Amino acid sequence: MAQKLMLQGTMSNVGKTLLTAGLCRIFRQDGYVVMPFKAQNMSLNSCITEKGEEMSRAQVMQAEAAGVEPSSDMNPLLLKPTGLAGSQVILQGRVKENLSAKEFYRRKTEFRQSILESFRRIEEKADLVLIEGAGSPVELNLRKDDLVNMGFAEMVDAPVLLVGDIDPGGVFAQLIGTIELLTKEERSRVKGLIVNKFRGDRSLFSDGIRILEEKTGLPVVGVVPYMELNLPDEDSMSERLLAKGNAGGGFFDLAVIRYPRISNFSDFDVFDAWPDMRIRYVTAPEELGRPDLLILPGSKNTGADLAWLKNVGLDSAILAYAKTGPVLGICGGYQMLGRSVLDPEGVENSEGQNGAESSGGQNRAENSGLGLLPVRTILQKEKVQTRTEGRLNALSGMLRELGGCFVSGYEIHMGRTEADDGIIEGTEGGNASKADDGNTSKTEVSDARFLTENGNTYGTYLHGFFDAPEVIPALRKSLGRLRGISLPEQRAVDYQMFKEQEYDRLAGQLRQNLDMELIRRILSEADGG
């Protein structure tokens, strides 16, 4: 049976995801077959596996660090918020239903068996399973029937390391307070503390370590420095989304619209490997400026975010920019760039759609789009989940250098998009091959279906569009030409190799700052050694 270790945090955004990924890489380097696991994640950054399963991007990142194939069993329960009080529930890689928060908490024990089944399958393949908790284990009103923190640790009999974030202050209250609020049985599972995101001279925290150990009776396993790494973040708490201004690094300025329900902003992580390409996020017309490229990213609720664009005046700013600058929409952003988004079955909730226009029929909500692409989208209850690869058609507009590039990635969307000529964008336009289990595994889509072009405006359903090695060099040529400059040739960056180097850098930092011998001893004692 595999060894187990769980990392829980004092709150969200303390760094559990990155620490788990770093430990995955360390144990992989040490010869273990190691698998990540998170019973329940709430995130709008998701990915499609080779089997056509949807899972959190965070666990995909951890699987990459561990050197294993991502599987939805690593994240059997994924909640994708659809509004302020509800989520789409994805169980073992497939959409189950939409639930309000109240209904989910009333029914969450229904998911226990599926979560355990997924964990057992992961456990069978691994020497070590590194488990990540979620939020805080001492949200006392939510403790009953817990599936993801101490409740799950008890289910699988896992020892726990508790992580606190010193960066915002209050790390003593975080760690000592959390330990005090645990039950006696829960407290016995915690085997050590980690102080994360420390800035400055660590020797100045020696008294802090002593105080924590005296107050809790637990060893401090490590004080980990604040690390600037170019690896995917979880969504709502990401510091990436705070980048707004146009000052500082990056020759080319790429502006991304940050609507309230932005999803899959991991599409832009690849630009970390290109020093001359700078991503910033825009939430108001006055922030837009004059970027080299304007991007409308994915959205979990296209209608509501489209209404938000109109309410804040970004629709007019986008239309004005598109007269002379290139615009690219990805997934939900692609849908917004069309003539209309229809929701005849009420797939999306109505929150935030007070700017929507009705087309007349009962329950046939229609949002007028920005009208920059000659397409319309009809939302449907069945979600498209597939991986896709192929070459772009020849292009004639501002980004014509992208024509002929090989692209690969994945589609996650609830709608089909019809062009004015009747062609349907997305998987219905391609020839889907089936995996042995009957799930759609890869779609060979004829080249024109990857990218819709209309003047200065482009749209695609393909997440990961920029990741293929040919794409960003071609984009740089296009943007350089629009600037009236000829850029020197730059060798294409192998993004996968870039990430591998970052995982190794993360592991190196953790080896220096965690007591790995103590962690191994904790594992051995939990295993009866």
Coordinates of C-alpha atoms in Angstrom, one line a residue:
M1 CA 0.0 0.0 0.0
A2 CA 1.2 3.5 -0.8
Q3 CA 2.6 5.8 1.8
K4 CA 0.5 9.0 2.4
L5 CA 1.1 12.5 3.4
M6 CA -1.4 15.4 3.5
L7 CA -0.7 19.1 3.4
Q8 CA -3.4 21.3 4.9
G9 CA -3.4 25.0 5.2
T10 CA -4.6 27.6 7.7
M11 CA -6.6 29.3 4.9
S12 CA -6.7 29.6 1.2
N13 CA -3.7 30.8 -0.8
V14 CA -1.1 29.8 1.9
G15 CA 0.8 27.9 -0.9
K16 CA -0.3 24.3 -0.4
T17 CA -0.6 23.7 -4.2
L18 CA 3.0 24.7 -4.9
L19 CA 4.5 23.0 -1.8
T20 CA 2.7 19.7 -2.9
A21 CA 4.1 20.1 -6.4
G22 CA 7.6 20.7 -5.0
L23 CA 7.4 17.6 -2.8
C24 CA 6.1 15.6 -5.8
R25 CA 9.2 16.6 -7.7
I26 CA 11.5 15.9 -4.8
F27 CA 10.2 12.3 -4.3
R28 CA 10.2 11.7 -8.0
Q29 CA 13.9 12.7 -8.1
D30 CA 14.4 10.3 -5.3
G31 CA 13.0 7.4 -7.3
Y32 CA 9.4 7.2 -5.9
V33 CA 6.3 6.8 -8.1
V34 CA 4.4 9.7 -6.5
M35 CA 0.9 10.8 -7.3
P36 CA -0.9 14.0 -6.2
F37 CA -4.5 14.0 -5.0
K38 CA -7.1 16.6 -4.0
A39 CA -10.5 15.2 -3.1
Q40 CA -12.4 18.5 -3.9
N41 CA -11.2 21.6 -5.6
M42 CA -13.0 24.8 -6.5
S43 CA -11.4 26.4 -9.5
L44 CA -12.2 27.9 -12.9
N45 CA -8.8 26.8 -14.2
S46 CA -9.3 23.3 -15.5
C47 CA -7.8 21.0 -18.1
I48 CA -8.9 18.1 -20.3
T49 CA -6.9 14.8 -20.0
E50 CA -6.1 12.5 -22.9
K51 CA -9.2 10.5 -21.9
G52 CA -11.4 13.6 -22.3
E53 CA -11.8 14.1 -18.5
E54 CA -12.0 17.5 -16.9
M55 CA -9.9 18.2 -13.8
S56 CA -8.3 21.1 -12.0
R57 CA -5.3 22.7 -13.6
A58 CA -3.5 22.7 -10.2
Q59 CA -3.5 18.9 -10.0
V60 CA -2.4 18.7 -13.6
M61 CA 0.6 20.9 -12.6
Q62 CA 1.3 18.6 -9.7
A63 CA 1.2 15.5 -11.9
E64 CA 3.7 17.2 -14.3
A65 CA 6.0 17.8 -11.3
A66 CA 5.6 14.1 -10.3
G67 CA 6.2 13.0 -13.9
V68 CA 3.0 11.0 -14.2
E69 CA 0.0 11.2 -16.6
P70 CA -2.8 13.5 -15.2
S71 CA -6.0 11.7 -14.3
S72 CA -9.3 13.0 -13.0
D73 CA -8.9 10.5 -10.2
M74 CA -6.3 13.0 -8.8
N75 CA -9.2 15.5 -8.5
P76 CA -12.4 13.5 -8.4
L77 CA -14.6 16.4 -7.3
L78 CA -14.2 19.7 -9.1
L79 CA -16.6 22.7 -8.4
K80 CA -16.7 25.4 -11.0
P81 CA -18.5 28.5 -9.7
T82 CA -21.3 29.7 -11.9
G83 CA -22.2 32.7 -9.7
L84 CA -21.9 33.9 -6.1
A85 CA -23.8 30.9 -4.7
G86 CA -23.6 28.0 -7.0
S87 CA -21.3 25.7 -8.9
Q88 CA -21.1 23.2 -11.7
V89 CA -20.3 19.9 -10.2
I90 CA -17.8 17.7 -12.1
L91 CA -17.4 14.2 -10.7
Q92 CA -14.6 12.0 -11.9
G93 CA -14.0 14.1 -14.9
R94 CA -17.6 14.5 -16.1
V95 CA -20.3 17.1 -15.5
K96 CA -22.8 15.8 -13.0
E97 CA -25.1 18.8 -12.4
N98 CA -25.3 22.5 -11.2
L99 CA -25.9 22.9 -7.5
S100 CA -26.4 25.9 -5.2
A101 CA -24.0 26.0 -2.3
K102 CA -26.7 25.1 0.1
E103 CA -27.8 22.1 -1.9
F104 CA -24.2 20.9 -2.3
Y105 CA -23.5 21.0 1.4
R106 CA -26.7 19.1 2.0
R107 CA -25.8 16.4 -0.4
K108 CA -22.0 16.3 -0.2
T109 CA -21.9 12.9 1.5
E110 CA -23.2 11.5 -1.9
F111 CA -19.8 12.1 -3.3
R112 CA -17.8 10.3 -0.6
Q113 CA -17.8 6.9 -2.3
S114 CA -16.7 8.2 -5.7
I115 CA -13.8 10.2 -4.0
L116 CA -12.6 7.1 -2.1
E117 CA -12.8 5.0 -5.3
S118 CA -10.6 7.5 -7.1
F119 CA -8.2 7.6 -4.2
R120 CA -7.9 3.8 -4.1
R121 CA -7.1 3.7 -7.9
I122 CA -4.4 6.4 -7.4
E123 CA -3.0 4.5 -4.4
E124 CA -2.7 1.3 -6.3
K125 CA -0.4 2.9 -8.8
A126 CA 1.9 4.8 -6.4
D127 CA 4.6 4.4 -3.8
L128 CA 3.5 7.7 -2.3
V129 CA 0.4 9.8 -2.5
L130 CA 0.7 13.5 -1.6
I131 CA -2.7 14.9 -0.7
E132 CA -3.6 18.5 -0.7
G133 CA -6.4 19.9 1.5
A134 CA -8.6 22.9 0.7
G135 CA -9.0 26.2 2.5
S136 CA -8.9 25.7 6.3
P137 CA -9.6 22.5 8.3
V138 CA -11.3 24.6 11.1
E139 CA -14.2 26.2 9.3
L140 CA -16.4 25.0 12.2
N141 CA -19.7 25.5 10.5
L142 CA -18.5 23.3 7.6
R143 CA -16.7 20.6 9.6
K144 CA -19.6 18.1 9.5
D145 CA -19.1 15.5 6.8
D146 CA -15.9 17.0 5.7
L147 CA -14.5 15.5 2.5
V148 CA -11.3 17.4 1.8
N149 CA -9.4 18.2 5.0
M150 CA -9.4 16.3 8.4
G151 CA -12.4 14.3 7.3
F152 CA -10.5 12.9 4.4
A153 CA -7.3 12.5 6.4
E154 CA -9.3 10.3 8.7
M155 CA -10.9 8.3 5.8
V156 CA -7.4 7.3 4.4
D157 CA -5.5 7.5 7.7
A158 CA -3.0 10.1 6.5
P159 CA -0.5 12.2 8.6
V160 CA -0.8 15.9 8.2
L161 CA 1.6 18.9 7.8
L162 CA -0.1 22.2 8.5
V163 CA 1.0 25.2 6.4
G164 CA 0.8 28.9 7.4
D165 CA 1.4 32.0 5.3
I166 CA 3.7 34.5 7.0
D167 CA 3.6 37.0 4.2
P168 CA 0.4 38.9 5.2
G169 CA 1.2 38.6 8.9
G170 CA -0.6 36.7 11.6
V171 CA 1.2 33.4 11.2
F172 CA 1.1 32.7 14.9
A173 CA -2.6 33.2 15.1
Q174 CA -3.0 31.1 11.9
L175 CA -1.0 28.1 13.1
I176 CA -1.6 28.1 16.8
G177 CA -5.3 29.1 16.4
T178 CA -5.8 26.3 13.9
I179 CA -4.2 23.7 16.2
E180 CA -6.3 24.9 19.1
L181 CA -9.6 24.6 17.1
L182 CA -8.9 21.0 16.1
T183 CA -10.4 18.2 18.1
K184 CA -8.0 16.0 20.1
E185 CA -8.2 13.2 17.5
E186 CA -7.6 15.7 14.6
R187 CA -4.6 17.3 16.5
S188 CA -3.0 13.9 16.8
R189 CA -2.8 13.6 13.0
V190 CA -0.8 16.8 12.6
K191 CA 2.9 15.9 12.7
G192 CA 4.5 19.2 11.9
L193 CA 4.2 22.9 10.8
I194 CA 5.5 24.7 7.8
V195 CA 5.9 28.5 7.7
N196 CA 5.6 29.5 4.1
K197 CA 6.4 32.7 2.0
F198 CA 9.0 34.1 4.4
R199 CA 10.8 37.3 3.3
G200 CA 14.1 38.5 4.7
D201 CA 16.7 37.0 7.1
R202 CA 15.5 33.7 8.3
S203 CA 17.7 33.9 11.4
L204 CA 15.4 36.6 12.7
F205 CA 12.7 34.1 13.0
S206 CA 14.5 31.7 15.3
D207 CA 12.4 32.9 18.2
G208 CA 9.3 32.4 16.1
I209 CA 10.2 28.8 15.5
R210 CA 10.7 28.3 19.3
I211 CA 7.4 29.9 20.1
L212 CA 5.5 27.9 17.6
E213 CA 7.0 24.6 18.8
E214 CA 6.4 25.5 22.5
K215 CA 2.8 26.6 21.9
T216 CA 1.8 23.7 19.7
G217 CA 4.1 20.9 20.9
L218 CA 4.8 20.2 17.2
P219 CA 8.1 20.6 15.2
V220 CA 8.5 23.3 12.6
V221 CA 9.4 21.2 9.5
G222 CA 10.6 24.2 7.6
V223 CA 10.5 28.0 7.0
V224 CA 10.1 28.3 3.2
P225 CA 11.1 31.6 1.5
Y226 CA 8.8 33.6 -0.8
M227 CA 9.6 32.1 -4.2
E228 CA 9.1 33.8 -7.5
L229 CA 8.4 30.9 -9.8
N230 CA 6.7 30.8 -13.2
L231 CA 4.2 28.0 -12.6
P232 CA 0.4 27.9 -12.8
D233 CA -1.6 29.5 -10.0
E234 CA -5.1 28.8 -8.7
D235 CA -7.5 31.3 -10.0
S236 CA -9.3 33.8 -7.8
M237 CA -6.3 34.5 -5.4
S238 CA -3.6 34.7 -8.1
E239 CA -1.2 37.6 -8.0
R240 CA -1.1 37.4 -11.8
L241 CA -4.6 38.8 -12.0
L242 CA -3.4 42.0 -10.2
A243 CA -1.1 43.0 -13.1
K244 CA -2.8 46.1 -14.5
G245 CA -0.4 48.8 -15.4
N246 CA 1.8 49.0 -18.5
A247 CA 5.1 49.9 -16.7
G248 CA 8.0 47.6 -16.5
G249 CA 9.3 44.5 -18.4
G250 CA 8.1 43.3 -21.7
F251 CA 8.5 44.9 -25.1
F252 CA 5.1 43.7 -26.3
D253 CA 2.0 44.6 -24.3
L254 CA -0.8 42.0 -24.2
A255 CA -4.0 43.1 -22.4
V256 CA -6.4 40.5 -21.2
I257 CA -9.9 41.4 -20.1
R258 CA -10.5 40.3 -16.6
Y259 CA -14.2 39.8 -16.2
P260 CA -15.7 38.5 -12.9
R261 CA -16.0 34.9 -14.0
I262 CA -12.7 34.6 -15.9
S263 CA -11.6 31.0 -16.5
N264 CA -8.5 29.3 -17.7
F265 CA -6.2 32.2 -17.5
S266 CA -3.6 29.5 -17.4
D267 CA -3.7 29.9 -21.2
F268 CA -1.3 32.8 -20.7
D269 CA 1.3 31.1 -18.4
V270 CA 3.4 30.2 -21.5
F271 CA 4.3 33.9 -21.8
D272 CA 6.4 33.6 -18.7
A273 CA 9.0 32.0 -20.8
W274 CA 9.2 35.0 -23.2
P275 CA 10.7 38.1 -21.5
D276 CA 9.6 40.4 -24.3
M277 CA 5.9 39.5 -23.9
R278 CA 4.0 41.0 -21.0
I279 CA 0.5 40.1 -19.9
R280 CA -1.6 42.5 -17.9
Y281 CA -5.3 42.3 -16.8
V282 CA -7.9 45.0 -17.6
T283 CA -11.1 45.6 -15.6
A284 CA -12.1 49.1 -16.8
P285 CA -12.0 51.1 -20.1
E286 CA -9.4 53.6 -18.7
E287 CA -7.0 50.7 -18.1
L288 CA -7.0 49.4 -21.7
G289 CA -4.6 51.9 -23.3
R290 CA -3.1 50.8 -26.6
P291 CA -1.9 47.2 -26.2
D292 CA -0.2 45.3 -29.0
L293 CA -2.9 42.6 -28.7
L294 CA -6.2 42.5 -26.8
I295 CA -7.4 39.1 -25.6
L296 CA -10.9 38.1 -24.4
P297 CA -10.2 34.9 -22.3
G298 CA -12.5 32.1 -21.2
S299 CA -15.5 32.7 -19.0
K300 CA -17.6 30.3 -16.8
N301 CA -20.7 32.4 -17.6
T302 CA -20.5 34.0 -21.0
G303 CA -23.9 35.8 -20.8
A304 CA -23.2 37.4 -17.4
D305 CA -19.7 38.4 -18.3
L306 CA -20.9 39.9 -21.6
A307 CA -23.4 41.9 -19.7
W308 CA -20.6 43.0 -17.3
L309 CA -18.5 44.2 -20.3
K310 CA -21.5 46.4 -21.4
N311 CA -22.2 47.7 -17.9
V312 CA -18.6 48.9 -17.3
G313 CA -18.2 50.3 -20.8
L314 CA -15.5 47.9 -22.0
D315 CA -17.7 46.8 -24.9
S316 CA -17.3 50.3 -26.5
A317 CA -13.5 50.3 -25.7
I318 CA -13.1 46.9 -27.3
L319 CA -15.0 48.0 -30.4
A320 CA -12.9 51.1 -30.7
Y321 CA -9.6 49.3 -30.3
A322 CA -10.6 46.6 -32.9
K323 CA -10.8 49.2 -35.6
T324 CA -7.0 49.4 -35.7
G325 CA -5.7 46.6 -33.4
P326 CA -5.8 42.8 -33.3
V327 CA -8.3 41.1 -31.0
L328 CA -8.3 37.4 -30.0
G329 CA -11.1 35.6 -28.2
I330 CA -10.7 32.3 -26.5
C331 CA -13.6 30.0 -25.7
G332 CA -16.1 32.3 -23.9
G333 CA -14.3 35.3 -25.2
Y334 CA -14.7 33.9 -28.7
Q335 CA -18.5 33.5 -28.1
M336 CA -18.7 37.2 -26.9
L337 CA -17.0 38.4 -30.1
G338 CA -19.8 36.9 -32.2
R339 CA -23.2 38.4 -33.1
S340 CA -25.2 36.7 -30.3
V341 CA -25.1 34.1 -27.5
L342 CA -28.4 32.2 -27.1
D343 CA -29.3 30.2 -24.1
P344 CA -32.6 28.4 -24.9
E345 CA -32.2 25.8 -22.2
G346 CA -31.1 28.1 -19.4
V347 CA -27.6 26.5 -19.2
E348 CA -26.2 29.6 -17.5
N349 CA -27.8 31.1 -14.5
S350 CA -29.3 34.6 -14.9
E351 CA -27.1 36.3 -12.3
G352 CA -25.5 39.5 -13.7
Q353 CA -27.4 39.3 -17.0
N354 CA -29.5 42.4 -16.5
G355 CA -27.9 43.7 -19.7
A356 CA -29.2 40.7 -21.7
E357 CA -31.7 41.2 -24.5
S358 CA -34.6 38.8 -25.0
S359 CA -35.3 37.4 -28.4
G360 CA -39.0 36.8 -27.6
G361 CA -39.5 33.1 -26.9
Q362 CA -40.1 31.8 -23.4
N363 CA -36.8 30.8 -21.7
R364 CA -34.9 31.7 -24.9
A365 CA -32.5 34.3 -23.5
E366 CA -30.3 36.0 -26.1
N367 CA -27.4 38.2 -25.4
S368 CA -26.3 40.4 -28.3
G369 CA -22.5 39.9 -28.7
L370 CA -19.9 42.4 -29.8
G371 CA -20.5 41.6 -33.4
L372 CA -16.8 41.5 -34.4
L373 CA -17.1 37.9 -35.7
P374 CA -19.8 36.6 -38.1
V375 CA -20.9 33.8 -35.8
R376 CA -23.5 33.1 -33.2
T377 CA -23.4 30.7 -30.3
I378 CA -26.1 28.4 -28.9
L379 CA -25.5 27.2 -25.4
Q380 CA -26.2 23.5 -24.8
K381 CA -26.3 21.3 -21.7
E382 CA -23.9 18.8 -23.0
K383 CA -20.3 19.9 -22.4
V384 CA -17.6 19.5 -25.0
Q385 CA -14.5 18.0 -23.4
T386 CA -11.8 17.0 -25.9
R387 CA -8.2 17.5 -26.9
T388 CA -7.4 18.8 -30.3
E389 CA -4.4 19.3 -32.6
G390 CA -3.7 20.3 -36.2
R391 CA -2.5 23.2 -38.4
L392 CA -4.1 26.6 -38.9
N393 CA -5.3 27.7 -42.3
A394 CA -3.6 30.5 -44.2
L395 CA -4.5 33.9 -42.7
S396 CA -4.7 37.3 -44.3
G397 CA -5.3 39.7 -41.4
M398 CA -3.1 41.4 -38.8
L399 CA -1.9 38.1 -37.3
R400 CA -1.3 36.5 -40.7
E401 CA 2.1 35.1 -39.6
L402 CA 0.1 32.6 -37.5
G403 CA -1.2 30.9 -40.6
G404 CA 0.1 27.4 -41.0
C405 CA 1.2 27.1 -37.4
F406 CA 0.7 23.7 -35.6
V407 CA -1.5 24.1 -32.6
S408 CA -2.7 21.8 -29.9
G409 CA -4.7 22.0 -26.7
Y410 CA -8.2 21.2 -25.4
E411 CA -11.8 22.4 -25.6
I412 CA -14.1 22.9 -22.6
H413 CA -17.4 24.6 -23.5
M414 CA -21.1 24.3 -23.2
G415 CA -22.0 25.8 -26.6
R416 CA -21.7 25.3 -30.3
T417 CA -20.8 28.2 -32.6
E418 CA -22.3 28.6 -36.0
A419 CA -20.7 30.7 -38.7
D420 CA -22.9 32.7 -41.1
D421 CA -22.1 30.2 -43.8
G422 CA -23.5 27.4 -41.7
I423 CA -20.2 25.9 -40.6
I424 CA -20.1 24.9 -36.9
E425 CA -17.0 25.7 -35.0
G426 CA -15.9 23.3 -32.3
T427 CA -15.9 19.5 -32.1
E428 CA -19.1 19.1 -34.2
G429 CA -17.1 20.4 -37.1
G430 CA -14.4 17.7 -36.8
N431 CA -14.0 14.0 -36.9
A432 CA -13.8 12.7 -33.3
S433 CA -11.9 9.5 -32.6
K434 CA -13.0 7.4 -29.6
A435 CA -10.8 6.0 -26.9
D436 CA -11.2 2.4 -25.8
D437 CA -13.6 3.5 -23.0
G438 CA -15.8 5.3 -25.5
N439 CA -14.8 8.8 -24.4
T440 CA -13.7 11.4 -27.0
S441 CA -9.9 11.5 -26.7
K442 CA -8.7 13.6 -29.5
T443 CA -10.3 15.5 -32.4
E444 CA -8.7 16.0 -35.7
V445 CA -10.5 19.2 -36.8
S446 CA -10.0 20.5 -40.4
D447 CA -7.7 23.5 -40.2
A448 CA -10.2 26.3 -40.7
R449 CA -12.1 25.2 -37.6
F450 CA -9.2 26.2 -35.2
L451 CA -9.4 29.9 -35.8
T452 CA -12.2 32.2 -37.1
E453 CA -10.8 35.3 -38.8
N454 CA -12.6 38.5 -39.6
G455 CA -10.5 41.6 -40.3
N456 CA -8.6 42.4 -37.1
T457 CA -10.5 39.9 -35.0
Y458 CA -9.9 36.2 -34.3
G459 CA -11.7 33.6 -32.3
T460 CA -10.8 30.0 -31.1
Y461 CA -12.2 27.4 -28.8
L462 CA -8.7 26.0 -28.2
H463 CA -7.3 26.4 -24.6
G464 CA -3.5 26.1 -24.7
F465 CA -3.5 27.9 -28.1
F466 CA -0.2 29.7 -27.4
D467 CA 1.6 26.6 -26.0
A468 CA 2.7 25.0 -29.2
P469 CA 6.3 26.0 -30.1
E470 CA 5.5 27.7 -33.4
V471 CA 2.8 30.0 -32.2
I472 CA 4.5 32.7 -30.1
P473 CA 7.4 33.2 -32.5
A474 CA 4.8 33.7 -35.3
L475 CA 2.9 36.1 -33.0
R476 CA 6.0 38.1 -32.3
K477 CA 6.6 38.5 -36.0
S478 CA 3.0 39.8 -36.5
L479 CA 3.2 42.2 -33.6
G480 CA 6.7 43.4 -34.7
R481 CA 5.4 44.0 -38.2
L482 CA 2.5 46.0 -36.8
R483 CA 5.0 48.1 -34.8
G484 CA 7.0 48.6 -38.0
I485 CA 10.1 46.8 -36.7
S486 CA 11.9 43.6 -37.8
L487 CA 12.7 41.5 -34.8
P488 CA 15.8 39.3 -34.6
E489 CA 15.1 35.6 -34.9
Q490 CA 14.6 34.0 -31.5
R491 CA 14.6 30.3 -31.0
A492 CA 11.2 28.9 -30.0
V493 CA 10.9 28.2 -26.3
D494 CA 10.1 24.7 -25.4
Y495 CA 7.5 25.5 -22.8
Q496 CA 7.4 22.0 -21.3
M497 CA 11.2 22.1 -20.8
F498 CA 10.8 25.6 -19.3
K499 CA 8.3 24.2 -16.8
E500 CA 10.5 21.2 -16.0
Q501 CA 13.3 23.7 -15.1
E502 CA 10.9 25.6 -12.8
Y503 CA 9.8 22.3 -11.1
D504 CA 13.5 21.5 -10.5
R505 CA 14.1 25.0 -9.1
L506 CA 11.1 24.6 -6.8
A507 CA 12.4 21.2 -5.6
G508 CA 15.8 22.7 -5.0
Q509 CA 14.4 25.5 -2.8
L510 CA 12.3 23.1 -0.8
R511 CA 15.3 20.7 -0.2
Q512 CA 17.2 23.7 1.3
N513 CA 14.4 24.8 3.5
L514 CA 12.4 21.8 4.6
D515 CA 13.6 19.1 7.0
M516 CA 13.3 16.2 4.5
E517 CA 14.7 13.7 7.0
L518 CA 11.9 14.6 9.4
I519 CA 9.3 14.3 6.6
R520 CA 10.6 10.8 5.7
R521 CA 10.5 9.8 9.3
I522 CA 6.8 11.0 9.5
L523 CA 6.1 8.8 6.5
S524 CA 7.9 5.8 7.9
E525 CA 6.1 6.1 11.3
A526 CA 2.7 6.4 9.6
D527 CA 3.5 3.3 7.6
G528 CA 4.3 1.4 10.8
G529 CA 8.0 1.6 10.3

